[in-house]
Coordinates of C-alpha atoms and ligand atoms in Angstrom, one line a residue:
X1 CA 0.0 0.0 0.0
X2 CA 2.2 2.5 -1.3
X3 CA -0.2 5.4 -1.3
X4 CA -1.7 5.2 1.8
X5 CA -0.5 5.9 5.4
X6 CA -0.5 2.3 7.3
X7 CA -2.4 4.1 10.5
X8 CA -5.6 4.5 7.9
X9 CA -5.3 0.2 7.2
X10 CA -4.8 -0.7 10.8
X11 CA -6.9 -3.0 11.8
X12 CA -9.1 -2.1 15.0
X13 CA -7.5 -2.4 18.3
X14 CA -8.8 -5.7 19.0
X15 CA -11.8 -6.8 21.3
X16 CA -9.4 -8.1 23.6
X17 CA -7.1 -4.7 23.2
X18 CA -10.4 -2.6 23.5
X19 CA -11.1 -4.7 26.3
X20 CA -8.0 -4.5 28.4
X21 CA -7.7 -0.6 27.7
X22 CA -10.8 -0.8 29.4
X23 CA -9.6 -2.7 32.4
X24 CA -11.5 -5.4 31.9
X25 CA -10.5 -9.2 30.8
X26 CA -12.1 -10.7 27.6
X27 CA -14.2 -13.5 30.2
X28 CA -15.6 -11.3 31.9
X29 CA -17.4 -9.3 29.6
X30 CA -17.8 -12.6 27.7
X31 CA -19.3 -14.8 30.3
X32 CA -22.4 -12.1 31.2
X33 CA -22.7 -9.0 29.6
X34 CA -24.1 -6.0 31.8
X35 CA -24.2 -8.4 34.8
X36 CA -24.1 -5.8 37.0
X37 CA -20.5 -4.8 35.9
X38 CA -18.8 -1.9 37.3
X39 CA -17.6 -0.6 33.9
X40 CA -15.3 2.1 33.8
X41 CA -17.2 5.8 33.3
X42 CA -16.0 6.4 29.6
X43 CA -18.0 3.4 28.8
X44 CA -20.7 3.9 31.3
X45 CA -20.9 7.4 29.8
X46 CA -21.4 6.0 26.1
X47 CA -24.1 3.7 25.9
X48 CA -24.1 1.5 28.6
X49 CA -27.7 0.0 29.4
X50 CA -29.3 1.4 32.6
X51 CA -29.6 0.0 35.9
X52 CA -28.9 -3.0 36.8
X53 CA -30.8 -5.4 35.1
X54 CA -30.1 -8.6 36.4
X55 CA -31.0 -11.5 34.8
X56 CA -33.4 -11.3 31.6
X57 CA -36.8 -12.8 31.1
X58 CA -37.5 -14.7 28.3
X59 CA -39.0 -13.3 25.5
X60 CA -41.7 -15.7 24.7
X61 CA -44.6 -14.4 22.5
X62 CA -46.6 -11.4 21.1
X63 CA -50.2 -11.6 20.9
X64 CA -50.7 -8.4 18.9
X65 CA -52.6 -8.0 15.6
X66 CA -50.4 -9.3 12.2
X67 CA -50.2 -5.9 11.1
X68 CA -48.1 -4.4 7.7
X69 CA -45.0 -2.1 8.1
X70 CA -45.8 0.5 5.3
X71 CA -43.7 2.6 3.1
X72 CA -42.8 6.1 5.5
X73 CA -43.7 8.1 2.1
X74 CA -47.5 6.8 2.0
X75 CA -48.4 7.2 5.7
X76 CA -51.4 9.2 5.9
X77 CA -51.6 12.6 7.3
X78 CA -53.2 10.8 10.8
X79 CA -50.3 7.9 10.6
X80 CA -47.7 10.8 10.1
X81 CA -48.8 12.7 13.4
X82 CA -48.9 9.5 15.2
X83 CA -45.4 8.5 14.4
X84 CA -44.9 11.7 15.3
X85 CA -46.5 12.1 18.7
X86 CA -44.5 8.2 19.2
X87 CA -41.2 10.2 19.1
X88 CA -42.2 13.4 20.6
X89 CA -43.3 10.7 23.8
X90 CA -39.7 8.9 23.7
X91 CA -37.9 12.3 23.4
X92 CA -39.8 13.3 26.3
X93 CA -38.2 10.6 28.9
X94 CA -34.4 12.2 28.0
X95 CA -35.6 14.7 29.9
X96 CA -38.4 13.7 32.3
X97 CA -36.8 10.3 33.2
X98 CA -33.2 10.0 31.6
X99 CA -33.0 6.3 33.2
X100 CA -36.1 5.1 31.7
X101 CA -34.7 2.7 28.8
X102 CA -37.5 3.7 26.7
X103 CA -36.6 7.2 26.5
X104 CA -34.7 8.4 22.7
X105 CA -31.4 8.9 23.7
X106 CA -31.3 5.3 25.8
X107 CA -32.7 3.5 22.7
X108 CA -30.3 5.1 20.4
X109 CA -27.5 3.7 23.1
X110 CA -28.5 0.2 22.7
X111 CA -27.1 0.6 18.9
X112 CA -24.1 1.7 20.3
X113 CA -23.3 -0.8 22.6
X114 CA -24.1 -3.8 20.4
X115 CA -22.3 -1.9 17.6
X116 CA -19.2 -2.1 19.1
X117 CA -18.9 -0.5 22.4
X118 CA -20.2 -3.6 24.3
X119 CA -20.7 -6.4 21.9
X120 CA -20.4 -6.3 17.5
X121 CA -23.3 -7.6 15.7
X122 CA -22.3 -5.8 12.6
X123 CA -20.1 -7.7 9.6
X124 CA -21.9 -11.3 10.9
X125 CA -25.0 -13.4 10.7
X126 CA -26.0 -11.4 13.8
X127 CA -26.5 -8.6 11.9
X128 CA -30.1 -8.7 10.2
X129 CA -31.5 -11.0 13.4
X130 CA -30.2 -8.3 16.0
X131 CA -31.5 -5.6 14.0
X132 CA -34.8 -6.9 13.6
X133 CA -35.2 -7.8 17.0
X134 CA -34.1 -4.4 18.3
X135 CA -36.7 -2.6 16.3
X136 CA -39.3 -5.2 17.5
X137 CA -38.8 -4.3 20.6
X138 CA -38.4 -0.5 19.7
X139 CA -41.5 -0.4 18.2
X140 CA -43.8 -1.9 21.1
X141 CA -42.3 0.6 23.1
X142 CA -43.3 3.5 20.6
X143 CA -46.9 2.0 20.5
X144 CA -47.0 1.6 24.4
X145 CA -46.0 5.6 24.4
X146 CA -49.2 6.5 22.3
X147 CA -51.2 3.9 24.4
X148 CA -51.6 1.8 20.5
X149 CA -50.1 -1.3 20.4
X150 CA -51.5 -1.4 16.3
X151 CA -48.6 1.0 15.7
X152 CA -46.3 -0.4 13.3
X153 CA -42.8 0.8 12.4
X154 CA -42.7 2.9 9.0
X155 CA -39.5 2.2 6.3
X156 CA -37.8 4.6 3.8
X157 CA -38.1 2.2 0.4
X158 CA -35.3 3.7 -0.9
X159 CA -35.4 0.9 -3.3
X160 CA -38.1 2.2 -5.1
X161 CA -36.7 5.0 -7.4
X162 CA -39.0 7.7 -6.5
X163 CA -38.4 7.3 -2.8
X164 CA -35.1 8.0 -2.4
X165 CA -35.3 11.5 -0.4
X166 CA -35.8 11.3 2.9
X167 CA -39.3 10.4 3.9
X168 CA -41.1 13.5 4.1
X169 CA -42.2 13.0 7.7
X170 CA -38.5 13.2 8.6
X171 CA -37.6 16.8 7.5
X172 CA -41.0 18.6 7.4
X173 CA -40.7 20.6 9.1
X174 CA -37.0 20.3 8.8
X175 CA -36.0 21.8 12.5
X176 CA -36.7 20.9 16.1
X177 CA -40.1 21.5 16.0
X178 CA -40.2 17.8 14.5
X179 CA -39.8 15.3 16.7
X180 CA -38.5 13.1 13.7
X181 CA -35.8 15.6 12.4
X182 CA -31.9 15.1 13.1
X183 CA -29.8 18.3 12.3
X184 CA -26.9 16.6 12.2
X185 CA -27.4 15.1 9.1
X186 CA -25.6 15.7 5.4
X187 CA -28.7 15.2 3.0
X188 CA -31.0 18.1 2.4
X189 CA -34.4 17.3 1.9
X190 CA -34.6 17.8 -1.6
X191 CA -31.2 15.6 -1.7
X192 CA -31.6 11.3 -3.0
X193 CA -29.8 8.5 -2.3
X194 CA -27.7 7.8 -5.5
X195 CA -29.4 4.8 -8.0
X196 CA -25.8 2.9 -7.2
X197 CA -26.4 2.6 -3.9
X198 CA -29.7 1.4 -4.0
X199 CA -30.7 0.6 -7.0
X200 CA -31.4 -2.5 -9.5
X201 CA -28.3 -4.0 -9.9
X202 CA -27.4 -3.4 -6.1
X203 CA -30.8 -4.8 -4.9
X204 CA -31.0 -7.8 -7.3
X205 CA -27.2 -9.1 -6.4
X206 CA -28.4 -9.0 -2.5
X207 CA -32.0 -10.6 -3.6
X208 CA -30.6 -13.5 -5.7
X209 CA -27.6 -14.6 -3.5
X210 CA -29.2 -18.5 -3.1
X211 CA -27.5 -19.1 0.3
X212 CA -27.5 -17.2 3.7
X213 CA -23.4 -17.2 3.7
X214 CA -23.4 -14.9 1.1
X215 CA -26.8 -12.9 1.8
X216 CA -26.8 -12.6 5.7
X217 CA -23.3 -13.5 6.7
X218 CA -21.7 -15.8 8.4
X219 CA -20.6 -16.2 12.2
X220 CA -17.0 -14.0 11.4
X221 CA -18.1 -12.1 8.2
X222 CA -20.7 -9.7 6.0
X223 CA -23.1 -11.1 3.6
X224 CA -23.4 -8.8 0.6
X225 CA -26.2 -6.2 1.6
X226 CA -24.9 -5.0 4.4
X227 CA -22.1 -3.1 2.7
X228 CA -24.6 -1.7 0.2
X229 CA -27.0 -0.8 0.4
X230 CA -27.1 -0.9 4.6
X231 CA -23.7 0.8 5.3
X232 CA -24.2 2.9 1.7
X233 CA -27.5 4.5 3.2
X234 CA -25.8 5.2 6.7
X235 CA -23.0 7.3 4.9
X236 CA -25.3 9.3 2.7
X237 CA -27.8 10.6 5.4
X238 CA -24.4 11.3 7.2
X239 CA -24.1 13.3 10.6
X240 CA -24.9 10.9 13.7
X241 CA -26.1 8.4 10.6
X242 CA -22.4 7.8 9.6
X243 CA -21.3 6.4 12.8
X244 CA -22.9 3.3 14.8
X245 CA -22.6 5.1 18.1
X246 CA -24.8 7.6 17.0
X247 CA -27.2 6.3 14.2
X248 CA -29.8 5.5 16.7
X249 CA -30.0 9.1 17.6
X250 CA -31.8 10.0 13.9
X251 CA -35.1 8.6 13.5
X252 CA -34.7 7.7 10.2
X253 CA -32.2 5.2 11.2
X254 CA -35.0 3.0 12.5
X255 CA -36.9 3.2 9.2
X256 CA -34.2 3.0 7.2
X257 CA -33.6 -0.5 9.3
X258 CA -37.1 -1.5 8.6
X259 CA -36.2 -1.3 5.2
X260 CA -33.0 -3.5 5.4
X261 CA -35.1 -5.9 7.4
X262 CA -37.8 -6.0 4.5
X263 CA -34.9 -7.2 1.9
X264 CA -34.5 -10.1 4.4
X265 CA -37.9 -11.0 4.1
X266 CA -38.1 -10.4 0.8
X267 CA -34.9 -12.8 0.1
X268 CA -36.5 -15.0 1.8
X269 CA -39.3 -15.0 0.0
X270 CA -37.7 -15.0 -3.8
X271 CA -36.9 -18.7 -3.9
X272 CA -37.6 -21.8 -1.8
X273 CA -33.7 -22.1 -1.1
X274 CA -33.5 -19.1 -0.1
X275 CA -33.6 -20.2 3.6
X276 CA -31.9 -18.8 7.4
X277 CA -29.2 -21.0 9.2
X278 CA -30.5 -23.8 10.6
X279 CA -27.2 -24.3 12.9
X280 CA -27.8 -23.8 17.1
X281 CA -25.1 -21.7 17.0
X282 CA -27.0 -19.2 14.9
X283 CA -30.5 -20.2 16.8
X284 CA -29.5 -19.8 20.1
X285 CA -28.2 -16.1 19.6
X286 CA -29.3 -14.7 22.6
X287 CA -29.8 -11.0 22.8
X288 CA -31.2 -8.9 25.5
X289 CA -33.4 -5.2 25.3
X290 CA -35.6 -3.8 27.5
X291 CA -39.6 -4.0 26.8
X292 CA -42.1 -1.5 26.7
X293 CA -42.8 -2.4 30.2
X294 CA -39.3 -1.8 31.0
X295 CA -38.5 -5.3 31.7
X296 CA -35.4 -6.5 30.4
X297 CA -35.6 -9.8 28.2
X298 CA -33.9 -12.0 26.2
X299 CA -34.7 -13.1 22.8
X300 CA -33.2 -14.9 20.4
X301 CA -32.3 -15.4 17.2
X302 CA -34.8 -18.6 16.6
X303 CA -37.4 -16.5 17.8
X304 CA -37.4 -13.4 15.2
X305 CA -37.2 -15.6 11.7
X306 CA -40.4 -15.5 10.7
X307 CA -41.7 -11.8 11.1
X308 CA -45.4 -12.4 10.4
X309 CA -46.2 -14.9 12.6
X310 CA -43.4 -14.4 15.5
X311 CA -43.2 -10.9 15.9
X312 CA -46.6 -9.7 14.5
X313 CA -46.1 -7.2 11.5
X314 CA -45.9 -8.0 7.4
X315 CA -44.1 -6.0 4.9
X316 CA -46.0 -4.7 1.8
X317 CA -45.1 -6.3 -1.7
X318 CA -41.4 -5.7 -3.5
X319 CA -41.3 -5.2 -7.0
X320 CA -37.7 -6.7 -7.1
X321 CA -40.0 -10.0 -6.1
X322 CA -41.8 -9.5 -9.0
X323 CA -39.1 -8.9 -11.2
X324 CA -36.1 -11.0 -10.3
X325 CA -35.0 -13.6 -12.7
X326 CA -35.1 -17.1 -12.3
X327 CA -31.5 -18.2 -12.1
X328 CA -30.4 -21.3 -11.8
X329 CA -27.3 -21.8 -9.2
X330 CA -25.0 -19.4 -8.9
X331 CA -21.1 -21.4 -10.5
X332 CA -18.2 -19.6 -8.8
X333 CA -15.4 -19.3 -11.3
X334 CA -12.0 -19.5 -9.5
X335 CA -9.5 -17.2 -10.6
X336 CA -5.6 -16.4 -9.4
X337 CA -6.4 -13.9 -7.4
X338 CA -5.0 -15.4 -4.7
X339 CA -1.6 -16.0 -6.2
X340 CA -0.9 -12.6 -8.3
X341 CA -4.0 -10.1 -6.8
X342 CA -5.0 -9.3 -9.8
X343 CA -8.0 -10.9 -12.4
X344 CA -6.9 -12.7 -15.2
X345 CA -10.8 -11.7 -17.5
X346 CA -10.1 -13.3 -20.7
X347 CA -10.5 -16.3 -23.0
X348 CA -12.4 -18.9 -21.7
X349 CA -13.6 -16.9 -18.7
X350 CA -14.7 -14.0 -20.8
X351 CA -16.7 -15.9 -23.7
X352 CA -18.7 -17.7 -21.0
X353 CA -19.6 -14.6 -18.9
X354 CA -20.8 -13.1 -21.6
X355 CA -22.5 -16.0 -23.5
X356 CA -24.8 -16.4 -20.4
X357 CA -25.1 -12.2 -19.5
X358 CA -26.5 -12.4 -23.3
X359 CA -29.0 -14.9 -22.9
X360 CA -30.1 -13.3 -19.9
X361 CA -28.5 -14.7 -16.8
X362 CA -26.4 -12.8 -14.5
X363 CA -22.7 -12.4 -14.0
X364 CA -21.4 -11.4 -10.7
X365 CA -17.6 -10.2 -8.9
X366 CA -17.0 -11.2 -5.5
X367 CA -14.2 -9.8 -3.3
X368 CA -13.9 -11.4 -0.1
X369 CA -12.7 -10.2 3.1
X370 CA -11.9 -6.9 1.8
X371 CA -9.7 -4.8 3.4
X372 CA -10.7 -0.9 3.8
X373 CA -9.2 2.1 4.8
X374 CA -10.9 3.2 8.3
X375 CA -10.4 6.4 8.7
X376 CA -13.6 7.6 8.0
X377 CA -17.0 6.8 7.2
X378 CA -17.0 7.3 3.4
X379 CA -18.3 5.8 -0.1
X380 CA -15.8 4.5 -2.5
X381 CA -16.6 3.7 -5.5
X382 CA -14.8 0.7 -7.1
X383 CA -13.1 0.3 -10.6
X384 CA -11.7 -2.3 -13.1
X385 CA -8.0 -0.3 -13.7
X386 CA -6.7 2.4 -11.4
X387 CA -7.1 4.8 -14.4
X388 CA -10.4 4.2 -14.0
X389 CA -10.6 5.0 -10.5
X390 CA -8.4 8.2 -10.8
X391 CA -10.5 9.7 -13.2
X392 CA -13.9 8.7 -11.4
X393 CA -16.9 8.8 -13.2
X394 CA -19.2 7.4 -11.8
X395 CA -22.0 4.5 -12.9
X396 CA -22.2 4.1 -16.7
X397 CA -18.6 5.0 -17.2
X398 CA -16.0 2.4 -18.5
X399 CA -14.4 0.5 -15.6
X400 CA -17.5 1.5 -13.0
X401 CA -18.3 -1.5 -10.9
X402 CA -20.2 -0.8 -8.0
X403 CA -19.5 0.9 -4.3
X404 CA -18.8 0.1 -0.8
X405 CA -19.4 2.2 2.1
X406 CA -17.4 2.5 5.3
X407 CA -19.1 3.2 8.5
X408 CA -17.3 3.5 11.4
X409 CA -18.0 3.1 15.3
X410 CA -17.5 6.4 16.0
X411 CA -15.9 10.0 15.3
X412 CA -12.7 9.1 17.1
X413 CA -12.0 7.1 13.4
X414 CA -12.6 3.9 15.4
X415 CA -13.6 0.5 13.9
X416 CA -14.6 -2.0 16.2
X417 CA -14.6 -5.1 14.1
X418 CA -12.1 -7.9 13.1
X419 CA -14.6 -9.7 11.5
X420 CA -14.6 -9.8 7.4
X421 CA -16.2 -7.5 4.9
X422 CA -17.7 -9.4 2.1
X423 CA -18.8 -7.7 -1.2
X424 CA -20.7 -8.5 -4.6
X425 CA -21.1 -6.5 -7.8
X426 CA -23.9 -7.2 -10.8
X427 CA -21.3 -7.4 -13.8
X428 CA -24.0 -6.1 -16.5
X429 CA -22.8 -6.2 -19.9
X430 CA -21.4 -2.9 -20.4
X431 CA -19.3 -4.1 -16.8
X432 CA -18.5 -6.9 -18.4
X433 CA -17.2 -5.2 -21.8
X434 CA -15.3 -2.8 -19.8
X435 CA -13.1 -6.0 -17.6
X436 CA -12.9 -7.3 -21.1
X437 CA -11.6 -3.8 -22.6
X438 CA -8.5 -4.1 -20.4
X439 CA -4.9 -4.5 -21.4
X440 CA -3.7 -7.7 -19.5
X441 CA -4.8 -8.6 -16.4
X442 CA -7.1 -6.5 -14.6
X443 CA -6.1 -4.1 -11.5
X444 CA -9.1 -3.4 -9.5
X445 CA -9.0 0.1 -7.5
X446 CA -11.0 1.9 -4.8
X447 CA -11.2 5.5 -5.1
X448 CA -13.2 7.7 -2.3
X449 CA -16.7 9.2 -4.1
X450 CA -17.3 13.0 -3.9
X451 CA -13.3 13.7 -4.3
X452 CA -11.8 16.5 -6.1
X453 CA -9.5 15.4 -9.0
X454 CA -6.4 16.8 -7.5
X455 CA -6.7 15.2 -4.3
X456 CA -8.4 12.0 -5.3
X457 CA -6.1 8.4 -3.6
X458 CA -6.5 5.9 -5.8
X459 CA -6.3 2.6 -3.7
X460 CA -5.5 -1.0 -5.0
X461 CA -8.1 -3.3 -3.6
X462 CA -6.7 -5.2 -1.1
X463 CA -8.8 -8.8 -0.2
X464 CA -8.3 -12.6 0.4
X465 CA -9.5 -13.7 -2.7
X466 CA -11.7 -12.2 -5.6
X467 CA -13.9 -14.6 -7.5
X468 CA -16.5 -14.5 -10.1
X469 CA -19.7 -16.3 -10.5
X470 CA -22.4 -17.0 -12.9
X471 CA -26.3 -18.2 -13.1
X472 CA -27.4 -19.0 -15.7
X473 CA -31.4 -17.9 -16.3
X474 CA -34.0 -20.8 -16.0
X475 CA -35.7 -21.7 -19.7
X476 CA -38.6 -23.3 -19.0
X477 CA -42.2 -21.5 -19.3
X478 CA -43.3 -19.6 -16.5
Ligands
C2O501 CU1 -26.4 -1.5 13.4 CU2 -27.3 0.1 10.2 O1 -26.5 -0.4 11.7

């Protein structure tokens, strides 16, 4: 890495560093999280949870109405004052009662101290069952704050292309007066999410990944969505949205999640194989949150798959579903990366690729456990040749591939995970032409989006192994 300073690659201090600094030994911490720890103020100061909670009940069942989660941007003008009044009630507890775990700023701490400060459910298989679980419980307590347990949790489809502002409800008004506004963040109201961090080709190589290892993760690494469009989304909304410590502390964050939960379901529900670990390890994920009676339970990860019937809300339809070809399996093609980092995309490799991109399958590139700089939350966008990447122009141009966000713990430029980053592109044809364009073997780069020319780094990617893979598209009659 000639071009970049070795402090920006450093991997995070470890747990057990992190740990130690802390004064504490790795068992401990381990063996019963928030057991009534002394932990030292910095921490306690952060996000620590409240009180001291003992040991959790059980989660065992909700006995609410099956009820949809609905699209923030066609809530009524009744549903938008209710959501609304929900946050104005939870923003009122900072204040009246700043021990009450229900209250804004204590619910925006339970991201931060399962996003690193505490635990790390981010860049695993914990990731979409934690999330899903903390806005389970996030959202009974909003409904028991407007004394309607029907509320449901809204989410920003950003997916669909005419959705990608913020949801109204969030910036009008766009001050104080709204309990749903943030004004730390970067977007402007009037600003979108860009179409290549949320659009077709992002959505439909998280939707037709055909196992759980590569969609959700595994127990030590990312599956493909969580880079983009999760981290993507966190990074353009920006302000306390760029950093895990403080993404809790924008509402949107929480309807942004509802969103990333919805592509679980919804990949899920695109193919029969499309099915969740079946492994104890992964089922007996235990988490704990406090519940809108303020009694701290445990749940776990067997106990949030299925969203309907388990946790009591449905998502309206995707039109992804509707329109996602029906591949065949997914053939990795094994390259030599691993020997010279860099892609040999030619002769046999190439003609096959594009014979089955022409008749209408899909062609993907894989970079595993990909290493990132970390010393800020950023987009990068990546390329096939580092001329490419110097010059930087964006989706469409020749070399464009895709982009992968960084988000990181906090603003002291900390990133408090080991575990591995896992990334997949949609090589459309033009993609596909351009890896083909290139002289001799190709040199992927990273370069940081939004960058003047002068000061734009171009970084070599930098992973264990890059690999492509294609799926051929299923002939019979539908
Ligand atoms: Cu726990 Cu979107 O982050």
């Amino acid at each position: 890495m000639s071009n970049l300073d070795d402090r920006m690659w450093a991997t995070m201090p470890s747990r057990r560093s992190f740990l130690q600094r802390m004064g504490l030994g790795v068992g401990v911490l381990g063996a019963g999280l928030f057991g009534g720890l002394a932990l030292p103020e910095s921490v306690l100061a952060v996000c620590e949870p409240p009180g001291n909670p003992g040991t959790p009940k059980p989660w065992r069942k909700d006995c609410r109405m099956i009820l949809p989660r609905r699209p923030a941007s066609t809530l009524s003008a009744a549903e938008i004052t209710q959501l609304k009044d929900a946050y104005k009630a939870m923003r009122a507890l900072d204040s009246s009662a700043p021990n009450d775990p229900r209250g804004f700023l204590r619910q925006a701490n339970v991201h931060c101290w399962y996003c690193g400060e505490g635990t790390q459910v981010h860049f695993s298989w914990q990731f979409f069952a934690w999330h899903r679980a903390y806005l389970y419980f996030h959202e009974r307590i909003l409904g028991k704050l407007i004394g309607d347990m029907n509320f449901r949790l809204p989410y920003w489809d950003w997916d669909t292309p005419s959705h990608r502002k913020l949801p109204g409800a969030y910036t009008d008004p766009n001050d104080n007066s709204n309990p749903l506004w943030n004004g730390t963040r970067n977007m402007d109201p009037t600003d979108e999410i860009p179409e290549e961090d949320v659009g077709e080709d992002v959505m439909e190589a998280a939707l037709t990944a055909d196992t759980f290892t590569e969609f959700g993760g595994t127990a030590s690494g990312s599956g493909i969505p969580e880079g983009t469009p999760h981290g993507a989304v966190h990074v353009d909304v920006g302000g306390d949205m760029g950093f895990f410590d403080s993404a809790g502390k924008d509402p949107v964050f929480y309807a942004h999640h509802a969103n990333v939960d919805k592509m679980w379901s919804d990949w899920n529900k695109a193919s029969s194989i499309h099915t969740n670990p079946t492994v104890t390890t992964f089922l007996n994920l235990t988490w704990n949150f406090y519940d809108e009676n303020k009694v701290w339970r445990s749940i776990k990860a067997s106990q949030v798959l299925n969203h309907d019937t388990q946790l009591r809300y449905t998502y309206g339809p995707s039109k992804f579903l509707e329109q996602l070809p029906c591949l065949l399996d997914w053939f990795p093609i094994k390259t030599d990366w691993r020997v010279s980092q860099t892609l040999k995309f030619a002769g046999q490799t190439r003609a096959k690729m594009m014979k089955v991109v022409e008749q209408g399958g899909r062609a993907r590139l894989h970079l595993n456990e990909l290493a990132v700089p970390t010393d800020k939350s950023a987009v990068y966008r990546l390329y096939a040749t580092p001329e490419a990447a110097k010059a930087d122009e964006g989706p469409g141009s020749k070399g464009y591939l895709g982009t992968v966000p960084v988000v990181l713990n906090d603003r002291e430029r900390r990133h408090l995970s080991k575990n591995a980053r896992n990334i997949a592109v949609r090589l459309s044809t033009a993609k596909l032409e351009a890896l083909s364009g290139t002289v001799g073997p190709v040199r992927l780069a990273l370069v940081e989006r939004g960058v003047k020319p002068e000061a734009r780094k171009v970084i070599p990617v930098r992973a264990k192994d890059v690999l492509l893979s294609v799926a051929e598209v299923e002939r019979e009659e539908r």
